[in-house]
Amino acid sequence: MPAIDVAGEFETIQRLLKPLAHPEWARGLADDVAVLPSRPGFDLVLTKDAIIEGVHFLPDDPLDTVAQKLLRVNLSDLAAKGAEPFGYLLACHWSERCGWPEREAFADGLRRDQALFDIALLGGDTVRTPGPASFSATMMGWAPTGAVVSRAGARPGDLVFVTGTLGDGWLGLQATQGLLSLEPERLQALTAAYRTPMPRLDFASVVHAMATASADVSDGLLADTAHIATASGAAIVLDLEVLPLSAAGQAWLDGRVDPQAALELLATGGDDYEIVLTAPAGMEEALRREAEKRHLRLTRVGRVVEGRGLSVRYIGATLVPTRSGWTHD
């Protein structure tokens, strides 16, 4: 038999799925959301992510945190577009391990986050599967008509910012697998960051008002910033040494013999669910004020320049990262 040619994720989107997409509402499948004209004065913004046991969560992860992670990875996409969520559709593919107590735990996780983020379940489907458990959600939100921030608006002269800290999602995965030697409170913080990341919905209105382009950091800072550069037809230069780290992330970095390689891992590991955005240089002070109001860390990590693609520097020297980030193939 001839070998089967399995294309990568983005090639599959470009070659097979883009021709099927709505010519306007689906944004050419080049963004994380679709945008439909709907409520007067607002666009309906939609996004969909799935999580699979053994790929996006571990087989022994509590199902209440699995449910929370499912909602939060989708809410993160809306936050990065400057949209306000209101509801979601849900699909559950229950494996053999998902008995009634596990399903109750899953529903409890949904219930807690619905209250926290003021959203509601709108419908969906549940089935049983002999394979690993998997879940998907279609999250919906509102944004003022014509104002949904895309990946395609970055322009030379813009600065690049990221919210929060990076690397905790990847480190949290290592922590849950017992692969890190850190103090217990550090390990606990990293595990929480991996299992229940916090979407930056409190910053969505700022993204809407000030960003020229944005994306959530789900695949890793390098990969998601590269998506912005590609969609914008511009070049972005990132400075690796200014990567914002949590106390646990800094403690881990302090124990590495090669800080450059370690920072590359943190910048490409994914699962951070922060927002990377571009904005005109003149907006920096206003952005920082808004971040301070929300007690949110905001770090300038690079700039947009003439050209194409992503360049990464470490203490002034350009480097070629060994990987760009998480892929879904």
Tab-separated table of C-alpha atoms in Angstrom:
chain	number	residue	atom	x	y	z
A	1	MET	CA	0.000	0.000	0.000
A	2	PRO	CA	1.242	3.532	-0.682
A	3	ALA	CA	2.191	5.627	2.342
A	4	ILE	CA	-0.546	7.859	3.734
A	5	ASP	CA	0.359	11.541	3.584
A	6	VAL	CA	-0.884	13.144	6.816
A	7	ALA	CA	-0.628	16.921	6.528
A	8	GLY	CA	0.031	19.174	9.506
A	9	GLU	CA	-2.651	21.163	11.286
A	10	PHE	CA	-2.196	24.445	9.458
A	11	GLU	CA	-1.758	22.805	6.059
A	12	THR	CA	-5.016	20.926	6.654
A	13	ILE	CA	-6.770	24.205	7.467
A	14	GLN	CA	-5.324	25.987	4.445
A	15	ARG	CA	-5.860	23.245	1.858
A	16	LEU	CA	-8.991	21.455	3.005
A	17	LEU	CA	-11.021	23.611	5.354
A	18	LYS	CA	-10.464	27.185	4.160
A	19	PRO	CA	-12.286	26.518	0.854
A	20	LEU	CA	-15.343	25.476	2.897
A	21	ALA	CA	-15.350	28.545	5.139
A	22	HIS	CA	-17.804	31.449	4.876
A	23	PRO	CA	-16.044	34.138	2.791
A	24	GLU	CA	-16.612	36.888	5.372
A	25	TRP	CA	-17.694	35.566	8.758
A	26	ALA	CA	-15.020	32.853	9.130
A	27	ARG	CA	-12.127	35.328	8.627
A	28	GLY	CA	-10.470	32.955	6.197
A	29	LEU	CA	-9.856	30.548	9.105
A	30	ALA	CA	-6.810	32.679	9.868
A	31	ASP	CA	-7.982	33.650	13.338
A	32	ASP	CA	-9.177	31.925	16.514
A	33	VAL	CA	-12.795	33.049	16.148
A	34	ALA	CA	-15.599	33.580	13.662
A	35	VAL	CA	-17.534	36.873	13.674
A	36	LEU	CA	-21.206	37.067	12.701
A	37	PRO	CA	-23.371	40.198	12.507
A	38	SER	CA	-26.156	39.665	15.041
A	39	ARG	CA	-27.462	41.734	17.990
A	40	PRO	CA	-27.921	45.376	16.895
A	41	GLY	CA	-24.658	47.188	17.415
A	42	PHE	CA	-22.758	43.985	18.205
A	43	ASP	CA	-21.099	41.082	16.429
A	44	LEU	CA	-21.506	37.520	17.630
A	45	VAL	CA	-18.023	36.122	18.248
A	46	LEU	CA	-17.551	32.351	18.332
A	47	THR	CA	-14.650	30.053	19.112
A	48	LYS	CA	-14.308	26.291	19.554
A	49	ASP	CA	-11.633	24.213	21.272
A	50	ALA	CA	-11.497	20.553	22.218
A	51	ILE	CA	-9.450	18.777	24.868
A	52	ILE	CA	-8.532	15.083	24.770
A	53	GLU	CA	-7.389	12.789	27.564
A	54	GLY	CA	-3.711	11.993	27.203
A	55	VAL	CA	-3.153	14.998	24.924
A	56	HIS	CA	-4.514	18.098	26.684
A	57	PHE	CA	-5.110	16.653	30.147
A	58	LEU	CA	-3.735	13.682	32.044
A	59	PRO	CA	-5.766	10.499	32.655
A	60	ASP	CA	-5.717	11.108	36.412
A	61	ASP	CA	-6.604	14.810	36.293
A	62	PRO	CA	-9.772	15.515	38.336
A	63	LEU	CA	-12.719	15.949	35.993
A	64	ASP	CA	-13.901	19.132	37.685
A	65	THR	CA	-10.628	20.821	36.684
A	66	VAL	CA	-10.893	19.262	33.208
A	67	ALA	CA	-14.279	20.967	32.813
A	68	GLN	CA	-12.851	24.260	34.035
A	69	LYS	CA	-9.902	24.036	31.665
A	70	LEU	CA	-12.259	23.325	28.764
A	71	LEU	CA	-14.227	26.495	29.432
A	72	ARG	CA	-11.175	28.605	30.172
A	73	VAL	CA	-9.203	27.780	27.028
A	74	ASN	CA	-12.247	28.883	25.023
A	75	LEU	CA	-12.832	31.978	27.143
A	76	SER	CA	-9.195	32.912	26.569
A	77	ASP	CA	-9.802	33.113	22.819
A	78	LEU	CA	-12.682	35.543	23.376
A	79	ALA	CA	-10.635	37.652	25.788
A	80	ALA	CA	-7.896	38.031	23.184
A	81	LYS	CA	-10.471	39.328	20.698
A	82	GLY	CA	-11.896	41.870	23.132
A	83	ALA	CA	-15.228	40.027	23.360
A	84	GLU	CA	-17.564	39.504	26.331
A	85	PRO	CA	-18.742	35.877	26.680
A	86	PHE	CA	-22.336	34.913	27.389
A	87	GLY	CA	-22.784	31.185	26.682
A	88	TYR	CA	-21.495	27.980	25.169
A	89	LEU	CA	-22.396	24.692	23.486
A	90	LEU	CA	-20.862	21.543	24.927
A	91	ALA	CA	-19.961	18.087	23.606
A	92	CYS	CA	-18.876	15.327	25.991
A	93	HIS	CA	-17.338	12.056	24.850
A	94	TRP	CA	-17.303	9.981	28.040
A	95	SER	CA	-14.778	7.167	28.360
A	96	GLU	CA	-15.172	4.010	30.440
A	97	ARG	CA	-13.649	5.746	33.469
A	98	CYS	CA	-16.371	8.403	33.451
A	99	GLY	CA	-18.925	6.920	35.831
A	100	TRP	CA	-21.613	8.930	37.590
A	101	PRO	CA	-19.301	10.428	40.265
A	102	GLU	CA	-16.859	11.565	37.582
A	103	ARG	CA	-19.651	13.106	35.537
A	104	GLU	CA	-20.920	14.878	38.620
A	105	ALA	CA	-17.434	16.263	39.226
A	106	PHE	CA	-17.287	17.472	35.612
A	107	ALA	CA	-20.648	19.222	35.978
A	108	ASP	CA	-19.525	20.792	39.247
A	109	GLY	CA	-16.487	22.284	37.523
A	110	LEU	CA	-18.742	23.725	34.835
A	111	ARG	CA	-21.094	25.108	37.479
A	112	ARG	CA	-18.309	26.870	39.373
A	113	ASP	CA	-16.919	28.538	36.287
A	114	GLN	CA	-20.324	29.502	34.946
A	115	ALA	CA	-20.847	31.458	38.155
A	116	LEU	CA	-17.339	32.919	38.065
A	117	PHE	CA	-17.493	34.096	34.444
A	118	ASP	CA	-21.262	34.784	34.177
A	119	ILE	CA	-21.894	32.374	31.316
A	120	ALA	CA	-24.511	29.686	30.685
A	121	LEU	CA	-24.747	26.372	28.860
A	122	LEU	CA	-26.882	26.705	25.733
A	123	GLY	CA	-26.966	23.130	24.449
A	124	GLY	CA	-24.818	20.345	23.091
A	125	ASP	CA	-24.451	16.578	23.081
A	126	THR	CA	-23.010	13.721	25.122
A	127	VAL	CA	-21.917	10.276	23.931
A	128	ARG	CA	-19.947	7.304	25.232
A	129	THR	CA	-16.687	6.236	23.636
A	130	PRO	CA	-14.432	3.202	24.052
A	131	GLY	CA	-11.467	5.473	23.553
A	132	PRO	CA	-10.044	8.244	25.728
A	133	ALA	CA	-12.409	10.879	27.070
A	134	SER	CA	-12.676	14.113	25.121
A	135	PHE	CA	-14.703	17.281	25.455
A	136	SER	CA	-15.325	20.326	23.291
A	137	ALA	CA	-17.041	23.661	23.753
A	138	THR	CA	-18.224	26.334	21.361
A	139	MET	CA	-17.991	29.604	23.271
A	140	MET	CA	-19.994	32.661	22.230
A	141	GLY	CA	-19.571	36.320	23.065
A	142	TRP	CA	-20.453	39.845	21.992
A	143	ALA	CA	-18.227	42.603	20.691
A	144	PRO	CA	-19.147	46.021	19.222
A	145	THR	CA	-19.843	45.742	15.494
A	146	GLY	CA	-16.744	45.828	13.321
A	147	ALA	CA	-14.401	46.119	16.304
A	148	VAL	CA	-13.248	42.547	16.937
A	149	VAL	CA	-9.460	42.599	17.149
A	150	SER	CA	-7.783	40.151	14.778
A	151	ARG	CA	-4.263	38.835	14.308
A	152	ALA	CA	-3.894	40.910	11.171
A	153	GLY	CA	-3.598	44.502	12.435
A	154	ALA	CA	0.027	44.793	13.597
A	155	ARG	CA	2.004	47.528	11.851
A	156	PRO	CA	5.695	48.542	11.878
A	157	GLY	CA	6.288	50.807	14.844
A	158	ASP	CA	3.866	48.938	17.111
A	159	LEU	CA	5.139	47.454	20.351
A	160	VAL	CA	4.446	43.891	21.490
A	161	PHE	CA	3.103	43.223	24.998
A	162	VAL	CA	2.070	40.141	26.918
A	163	THR	CA	-0.105	39.872	30.018
A	164	GLY	CA	0.748	37.899	33.132
A	165	THR	CA	3.557	35.354	33.246
A	166	LEU	CA	4.666	32.703	30.787
A	167	GLY	CA	5.857	29.132	31.099
A	168	ASP	CA	3.701	28.095	34.056
A	169	GLY	CA	1.452	25.902	31.913
A	170	TRP	CA	4.366	23.860	30.605
A	171	LEU	CA	6.031	23.734	34.013
A	172	GLY	CA	2.708	22.753	35.563
A	173	LEU	CA	2.525	19.727	33.292
A	174	GLN	CA	5.980	18.705	34.498
A	175	ALA	CA	4.876	19.276	38.100
A	176	THR	CA	1.789	17.043	37.786
A	177	GLN	CA	4.023	14.289	36.413
A	178	GLY	CA	6.478	14.564	39.317
A	179	LEU	CA	9.312	15.799	37.110
A	180	LEU	CA	10.224	18.988	39.019
A	181	SER	CA	12.203	19.485	42.213
A	182	LEU	CA	10.775	22.657	43.731
A	183	GLU	CA	9.245	23.678	47.041
A	184	PRO	CA	5.710	22.308	47.599
A	185	GLU	CA	4.024	25.716	47.304
A	186	ARG	CA	5.772	26.304	43.971
A	187	LEU	CA	4.646	22.921	42.671
A	188	GLN	CA	1.088	23.619	43.829
A	189	ALA	CA	1.024	26.967	42.020
A	190	LEU	CA	2.317	25.413	38.801
A	191	THR	CA	-0.160	22.526	38.955
A	192	ALA	CA	-3.002	25.030	39.349
A	193	ALA	CA	-1.724	27.043	36.384
A	194	TYR	CA	-1.750	23.908	34.219
A	195	ARG	CA	-5.127	22.556	35.314
A	196	THR	CA	-7.099	25.780	35.757
A	197	PRO	CA	-5.510	28.630	33.775
A	198	MET	CA	-7.130	32.048	34.224
A	199	PRO	CA	-8.410	33.670	31.005
A	200	ARG	CA	-7.742	37.415	30.888
A	201	LEU	CA	-11.352	38.481	30.442
A	202	ASP	CA	-10.751	41.482	32.701
A	203	PHE	CA	-8.391	42.826	30.017
A	204	ALA	CA	-10.723	42.209	27.052
A	205	SER	CA	-12.099	45.751	27.006
A	206	VAL	CA	-8.536	47.116	26.928
A	207	VAL	CA	-7.660	44.847	24.011
A	208	HIS	CA	-10.758	46.080	22.206
A	209	ALA	CA	-9.892	49.732	22.815
A	210	MET	CA	-6.117	49.786	22.292
A	211	ALA	CA	-4.711	46.705	20.519
A	212	THR	CA	-3.960	46.629	16.810
A	213	ALA	CA	-3.636	42.816	16.836
A	214	SER	CA	-3.859	40.106	19.473
A	215	ALA	CA	-3.936	36.376	20.187
A	216	ASP	CA	-4.097	34.214	23.251
A	217	VAL	CA	-0.899	32.381	24.177
A	218	SER	CA	-2.071	28.794	23.880
A	219	ASP	CA	0.602	27.292	21.635
A	220	GLY	CA	3.502	29.245	23.156
A	221	LEU	CA	4.599	32.866	22.896
A	222	LEU	CA	6.818	32.289	19.862
A	223	ALA	CA	4.189	30.384	17.881
A	224	ASP	CA	1.311	32.733	18.653
A	225	THR	CA	3.376	35.860	17.996
A	226	ALA	CA	4.484	34.328	14.704
A	227	HIS	CA	0.806	33.879	13.791
A	228	ILE	CA	0.298	37.621	14.338
A	229	ALA	CA	3.327	38.463	12.190
A	230	THR	CA	2.133	36.202	9.372
A	231	ALA	CA	-1.462	37.451	9.430
A	232	SER	CA	-0.287	41.090	9.579
A	233	GLY	CA	2.271	40.755	6.786
A	234	ALA	CA	4.892	42.235	9.106
A	235	ALA	CA	7.965	41.221	11.082
A	236	ILE	CA	8.095	40.939	14.854
A	237	VAL	CA	11.261	40.936	16.953
A	238	LEU	CA	10.966	39.326	20.411
A	239	ASP	CA	13.487	39.700	23.247
A	240	LEU	CA	13.697	36.412	25.118
A	241	GLU	CA	15.504	37.720	28.192
A	242	VAL	CA	12.509	39.860	29.264
A	243	LEU	CA	10.113	36.899	29.371
A	244	PRO	CA	7.839	37.520	32.409
A	245	LEU	CA	8.087	34.689	34.917
A	246	SER	CA	6.188	33.773	38.055
A	247	ALA	CA	8.016	33.150	41.313
A	248	ALA	CA	7.838	29.418	40.598
A	249	GLY	CA	9.044	29.908	37.033
A	250	GLN	CA	11.960	32.042	38.218
A	251	ALA	CA	12.871	29.431	40.834
A	252	TRP	CA	12.990	26.787	38.112
A	253	LEU	CA	15.036	29.023	35.800
A	254	ASP	CA	17.554	29.779	38.548
A	255	GLY	CA	18.427	26.087	38.635
A	256	ARG	CA	19.194	25.798	34.915
A	257	VAL	CA	22.755	25.762	33.571
A	258	ASP	CA	21.660	27.143	30.169
A	259	PRO	CA	19.248	30.056	30.734
A	260	GLN	CA	18.776	30.695	27.016
A	261	ALA	CA	17.638	27.123	26.346
A	262	ALA	CA	15.451	27.208	29.448
A	263	LEU	CA	13.752	30.429	28.352
A	264	GLU	CA	13.137	28.899	24.934
A	265	LEU	CA	11.298	26.029	26.637
A	266	LEU	CA	9.154	28.461	28.622
A	267	ALA	CA	8.396	30.542	25.524
A	268	THR	CA	7.338	27.522	23.458
A	269	GLY	CA	5.688	25.175	25.947
A	270	GLY	CA	2.165	26.581	25.514
A	271	ASP	CA	-0.881	26.304	27.791
A	272	ASP	CA	-0.328	29.792	29.248
A	273	TYR	CA	-3.569	31.449	28.073
A	274	GLU	CA	-2.221	34.954	28.459
A	275	ILE	CA	-2.767	37.613	25.774
A	276	VAL	CA	-0.048	38.740	23.380
A	277	LEU	CA	-0.980	42.008	21.693
A	278	THR	CA	0.451	44.770	19.567
A	279	ALA	CA	-0.273	48.464	20.068
A	280	PRO	CA	1.155	51.800	18.889
A	281	ALA	CA	4.121	52.980	20.922
A	282	GLY	CA	2.131	56.006	22.067
A	283	MET	CA	-0.374	53.716	23.803
A	284	GLU	CA	2.150	52.115	26.160
A	285	GLU	CA	1.492	54.393	29.135
A	286	ALA	CA	-2.278	54.001	28.811
A	287	LEU	CA	-1.950	50.220	28.515
A	288	ARG	CA	0.157	50.095	31.662
A	289	ARG	CA	-2.358	52.212	33.571
A	290	GLU	CA	-5.168	49.870	32.591
A	291	ALA	CA	-3.115	46.828	33.577
A	292	GLU	CA	-2.305	48.391	36.957
A	293	LYS	CA	-5.998	49.069	37.595
A	294	ARG	CA	-6.588	45.335	37.183
A	295	HIS	CA	-3.512	44.339	39.204
A	296	LEU	CA	-2.282	42.621	36.050
A	297	ARG	CA	1.343	42.337	35.014
A	298	LEU	CA	2.039	43.695	31.519
A	299	THR	CA	5.435	43.232	29.862
A	300	ARG	CA	6.813	44.718	26.651
A	301	VAL	CA	8.491	41.784	24.928
A	302	GLY	CA	9.215	43.089	21.434
A	303	ARG	CA	8.330	45.317	18.535
A	304	VAL	CA	6.874	45.203	15.035
A	305	VAL	CA	9.242	46.141	12.189
A	306	GLU	CA	9.346	46.115	8.400
A	307	GLY	CA	9.682	42.689	6.844
A	308	ARG	CA	8.059	39.312	7.363
A	309	GLY	CA	8.024	36.685	10.083
A	310	LEU	CA	9.338	36.311	13.620
A	311	SER	CA	12.854	37.001	14.897
A	312	VAL	CA	13.959	36.021	18.400
A	313	ARG	CA	16.853	37.647	20.259
A	314	TYR	CA	18.602	36.845	23.501
A	315	ILE	CA	20.612	39.703	25.031
A	316	GLY	CA	20.933	41.328	21.616
A	317	ALA	CA	21.971	38.242	19.644
A	318	THR	CA	19.566	36.720	17.125
A	319	LEU	CA	18.945	33.030	17.664
A	320	VAL	CA	17.169	30.203	15.876
A	321	PRO	CA	14.842	28.450	18.351
A	322	THR	CA	14.794	24.676	18.174
A	323	ARG	CA	10.972	24.751	18.185
A	324	SER	CA	8.264	27.382	17.878
A	325	GLY	CA	5.588	25.910	20.106
A	326	TRP	CA	2.876	23.337	20.583
A	327	THR	CA	1.277	21.792	17.482
A	328	HIS	CA	-2.014	19.883	17.341
A	329	ASP	CA	-1.091	17.248	14.764
